[in-house]
């Protein structure tokens, strides 16, 4: 196959350079790869000057924001190696006619399984019991007094019914839970009931957050909405930290209105050293790895490479999230 000239790819993920080069090696002479010399804004902007294709940073540290877009006059396509694209300034990229794609669905099973596992941990106080036994205690009566629950008795509410929310609804349904959901775009789903947002909150013993972080969802679960949850409800967040007001969540936990929370994501990552969530006994903490199974990572790499291959061979890419043409051209 004949190529006009090699595509210039910039890889931003914090992975060893040899790993990144191995990923794009199948592209052969169709592409060249570079990485920033420093992992900061100056290094990013300098690296963007000549590149056409960008593999985004899943950590969000090297964000493709408006300033980055302005520093990239030849940018033709951004491929995020993740479902979330909140580290990309979509309006700025759209105005620059740069399609942005994610890896929709690649980690859906992984994240949904984490949500189910976290729900079991919260309902049966697994982490609490482990912590106290490791401290030399035998808290049998205390744990029983905390009131364990069987999963199938819990009314599950899913916030957001994308690929992850749909898979979580399926798994919870298979366990016998009555499952309802709220999404900005209601759709028919077998054995899952749509409810308006406040109604969903008021009828969820276990709330699972799977929404993307957008200007509309930022701070969606503040004090007023958290107060709608039934007394003793539990919250699992596998979406983004900015959706849940963390001080309001802590207050609801500290006052006993909520029985527990499992958080894989935080407003600041890592959470601030003095965050009270770090020390609350009814909070399960995880370092944003719900989608980090081997299977999910292989799915993500596969989707990234399929889209990069499509881009450099003149075929349409998939999973463009900002409404632009999926055909990528040299600039």
XYZ file of C-alpha atoms in Angstrom:
331
model
C 0.000 0.000 0.000
C 1.272 3.491 -0.879
C 1.174 6.305 1.668
C 1.501 10.026 0.973
C 3.908 10.410 3.886
C 4.263 8.803 7.321
C 1.706 9.920 9.870
C 3.265 11.572 12.919
C 1.828 10.058 16.109
C 2.327 11.471 19.613
C 1.726 9.034 22.482
C 0.840 10.608 25.847
C 0.094 7.628 28.149
C 2.621 7.237 31.011
C 3.897 3.914 29.699
C 7.474 2.867 28.846
C 8.436 4.169 25.417
C 9.285 0.676 24.205
C 5.742 -0.438 25.048
C 4.254 2.457 23.109
C 6.524 1.776 20.129
C 5.520 -1.855 20.252
C 1.873 -0.835 20.046
C 2.338 1.108 16.826
C 4.956 -1.206 15.284
C 2.311 -2.975 13.144
C 1.813 0.322 11.291
C 5.321 -0.034 9.867
C 6.511 2.814 7.670
C 3.035 4.350 7.630
C 3.687 6.170 10.903
C 6.363 7.526 13.220
C 5.984 7.775 16.989
C 7.165 10.387 19.466
C 6.610 11.037 23.175
C 6.941 14.282 25.144
C 10.436 14.931 26.492
C 8.859 16.004 29.793
C 5.493 15.121 31.264
C 4.309 18.687 31.824
C 2.510 21.385 29.848
C 5.700 22.722 28.298
C 6.729 19.268 27.144
C 3.255 18.567 25.795
C 3.003 21.821 23.848
C 6.465 21.401 22.354
C 5.659 17.841 21.282
C 2.388 18.889 19.645
C 3.958 21.302 17.169
C 4.322 18.798 14.332
C 2.092 15.820 15.181
C -1.095 14.777 13.402
C -2.412 11.916 15.534
C -2.461 11.858 19.323
C -2.970 8.924 21.673
C -4.339 10.673 24.763
C -3.213 10.375 28.368
C -5.667 8.216 30.321
C -4.487 9.816 33.583
C -5.610 13.269 32.425
C -2.288 14.863 33.433
C -1.431 15.808 29.844
C -4.823 17.202 28.946
C -5.643 18.122 25.363
C -7.156 21.443 26.390
C -7.682 24.608 24.384
C -4.052 25.719 24.785
C -2.827 22.319 23.634
C -5.102 22.481 20.597
C -3.718 25.897 19.720
C -0.190 24.447 19.946
C -1.031 21.695 17.432
C -1.620 23.234 13.979
C -1.395 19.864 12.191
C -3.557 17.884 14.609
C -6.028 15.688 12.719
C -7.249 13.101 15.250
C -7.205 12.353 18.986
C -7.688 8.776 20.156
C -8.327 8.397 23.883
C -7.295 5.018 25.344
C -10.265 5.192 27.682
C -14.013 5.646 27.722
C -13.828 9.027 29.426
C -12.832 12.044 27.344
C -13.098 14.694 30.066
C -9.369 15.511 29.689
C -10.118 16.742 26.148
C -11.563 20.181 25.451
C -14.220 18.925 23.052
C -15.483 22.372 21.975
C -11.930 23.511 21.165
C -11.152 20.302 19.279
C -14.452 20.458 17.417
C -13.843 24.077 16.423
C -10.443 22.969 15.107
C -12.170 20.177 13.131
C -10.341 17.458 15.067
C -12.335 14.257 15.650
C -11.968 12.690 19.105
C -12.621 8.994 19.640
C -12.832 6.900 22.783
C -12.809 3.156 23.441
C -16.491 2.808 24.225
C -17.410 -0.544 25.728
C -13.847 -1.836 26.001
C -13.887 -1.942 29.802
C -17.637 -2.231 30.396
C -17.498 -5.731 31.869
C -14.474 -4.890 34.010
C -16.021 -1.774 35.556
C -19.436 -3.389 35.991
C -17.869 -6.339 37.812
C -16.035 -3.928 40.127
C -19.316 -2.205 40.911
C -20.943 -5.527 41.792
C -17.947 -6.600 43.877
C -17.968 -3.264 45.703
C -21.686 -3.664 46.385
C -21.039 -7.058 47.984
C -18.221 -5.556 50.058
C -20.459 -2.724 51.291
C -23.510 -4.863 52.010
C -21.507 -7.481 53.930
C -18.928 -5.109 55.509
C -16.098 -7.217 54.096
C -13.406 -4.538 54.284
C -14.508 -3.433 57.758
C -14.302 -6.994 59.089
C -10.916 -7.606 57.454
C -9.514 -4.373 58.885
C -10.555 -5.192 62.456
C -9.368 -8.792 62.371
C -5.969 -7.631 61.091
C -5.878 -5.304 64.115
C -6.128 -8.341 66.414
C -9.854 -8.118 67.129
C -12.698 -10.610 66.700
C -15.616 -8.259 65.892
C -18.264 -10.894 65.273
C -21.046 -9.306 67.301
C -20.125 -5.816 66.171
C -20.269 -6.797 62.512
C -23.618 -8.516 62.965
C -24.912 -5.371 64.652
C -23.936 -3.322 61.623
C -26.705 -5.036 59.659
C -25.474 -7.000 56.659
C -27.762 -7.179 53.615
C -28.193 -9.761 50.872
C -27.680 -8.212 47.446
C -30.931 -9.480 45.930
C -32.941 -7.473 48.480
C -31.423 -4.184 47.357
C -33.200 -1.878 44.937
C -30.423 -0.902 42.543
C -30.420 2.459 40.780
C -28.061 2.997 37.848
C -27.151 6.587 36.972
C -26.267 6.512 33.294
C -27.076 3.656 30.944
C -24.141 3.596 28.573
C -22.091 0.455 28.015
C -20.966 0.240 31.655
C -24.371 1.052 33.112
C -26.075 -1.471 30.837
C -23.651 -4.233 31.850
C -23.972 -3.336 35.537
C -27.769 -3.459 35.234
C -27.524 -6.894 33.630
C -25.241 -8.267 36.348
C -27.297 -6.892 39.229
C -30.449 -8.178 37.560
C -28.906 -11.640 37.289
C -28.440 -11.554 41.081
C -32.146 -10.950 41.536
C -32.042 -7.219 42.235
C -34.840 -4.959 41.022
C -32.973 -2.511 38.776
C -33.988 0.995 37.693
C -32.042 3.666 35.857
C -31.898 7.307 34.915
C -30.173 8.574 31.788
C -30.350 11.801 29.837
C -31.625 9.693 26.921
C -34.207 7.135 28.103
C -34.380 3.906 26.119
C -36.133 0.586 26.332
C -34.100 -2.029 28.218
C -35.405 -5.454 29.167
C -36.099 -5.873 32.898
C -34.791 -2.389 33.749
C -37.172 0.423 34.703
C -36.629 4.053 33.730
C -37.261 6.618 36.484
C -36.860 10.354 36.643
C -33.700 11.329 38.516
C -35.180 12.322 41.884
C -37.548 9.345 41.835
C -34.621 7.030 41.120
C -32.638 8.429 44.036
C -35.578 8.103 46.425
C -36.058 4.437 45.506
C -32.451 3.198 45.403
C -30.953 1.231 48.265
C -27.809 0.904 46.180
C -26.922 3.733 43.785
C -24.336 3.004 41.071
C -22.912 6.046 39.269
C -21.725 5.387 35.697
C -22.336 8.779 34.034
C -19.681 10.616 32.018
C -18.386 13.844 33.526
C -19.792 16.782 31.567
C -20.746 20.353 32.484
C -24.290 19.042 33.031
C -23.267 16.200 35.365
C -20.586 18.031 37.354
C -21.845 18.264 40.950
C -25.023 16.383 40.011
C -25.081 14.565 43.344
C -24.886 17.371 45.876
C -26.276 17.528 49.382
C -29.890 17.977 48.291
C -29.908 14.992 45.955
C -27.930 12.755 48.300
C -30.586 13.526 50.933
C -33.187 11.912 48.646
C -31.571 8.490 49.022
C -33.295 6.180 51.518
C -31.799 6.015 55.002
C -29.087 3.388 55.036
C -28.503 3.485 51.268
C -25.098 2.823 49.754
C -23.343 4.550 46.858
C -20.882 3.094 44.338
C -19.067 5.531 42.038
C -17.223 4.115 39.021
C -17.750 7.211 36.852
C -15.863 10.390 37.726
C -15.281 12.054 41.092
C -16.612 15.444 40.059
C -20.136 14.060 39.718
C -20.441 13.484 43.470
C -19.974 16.365 45.925
C -17.390 14.773 48.231
C -17.968 17.001 51.300
C -21.712 16.351 50.989
C -21.075 12.621 50.651
C -18.857 12.611 53.728
C -21.492 14.506 55.709
C -24.182 11.993 54.728
C -21.901 9.122 55.783
C -20.770 10.800 58.989
C -24.344 11.513 60.034
C -25.339 7.904 59.320
C -27.841 8.769 56.603
C -25.808 6.677 54.177
C -24.496 3.282 55.264
C -21.493 3.222 52.982
C -19.781 4.290 49.789
C -17.360 2.610 47.409
C -15.261 5.056 45.397
C -12.972 4.173 42.516
C -12.799 7.818 41.408
C -12.266 11.137 43.166
C -12.502 14.837 42.457
C -8.731 15.029 43.002
C -6.718 11.969 42.042
C -5.135 10.944 44.269
C -7.483 12.367 46.916
C -5.980 15.054 49.097
C -3.967 13.727 52.030
C -6.368 15.309 54.519
C -9.544 14.116 52.790
C -11.838 12.736 55.503
C -12.957 10.035 53.087
C -9.535 8.424 53.595
C -10.326 7.636 57.225
C -14.071 6.977 57.239
C -14.761 3.379 58.270
C -17.721 3.000 55.921
C -15.864 3.995 52.765
C -14.146 1.567 50.401
C -11.383 3.292 48.450
C -9.829 2.225 45.139
C -7.198 4.045 42.977
C -9.244 4.396 39.754
C -8.630 0.842 38.562
C -12.154 -0.540 38.095
C -11.436 -0.859 34.385
C -7.940 -2.218 34.913
C -8.354 -5.927 34.269
C -6.051 -7.658 31.811
C -9.026 -8.335 29.555
C -10.136 -4.700 29.538
C -6.628 -3.425 28.854
C -6.261 -5.777 25.902
C -9.629 -4.581 24.583
C -8.520 -0.958 24.879
C -5.194 -1.525 23.123
C -6.994 -3.422 20.378
C -9.516 -0.613 19.831
C -6.792 2.054 19.836
C -4.761 0.154 17.248
C -7.774 -0.584 15.064
C -8.609 3.122 14.942
C -5.019 4.212 14.303
C -4.756 1.636 11.523
C -7.995 2.923 10.031
C -6.761 6.518 10.226
C -3.452 5.876 8.468
C -4.998 3.673 5.779
C -7.776 6.087 4.861
C -10.642 4.190 6.459
C -13.244 5.699 8.817
C -12.460 5.492 12.528
C -15.123 4.476 15.053
C -16.433 5.884 18.343
C -16.029 9.573 17.434
C -17.614 11.468 20.325
C -17.693 15.063 19.058
C -19.865 14.639 15.981
C -17.206 15.155 13.294
C -16.488 13.072 10.231
C -14.713 9.777 11.023
C -12.453 10.192 7.976
C -8.993 11.429 8.929
C -6.813 13.437 6.549
C -3.250 14.770 6.602
C -2.864 18.422 7.546
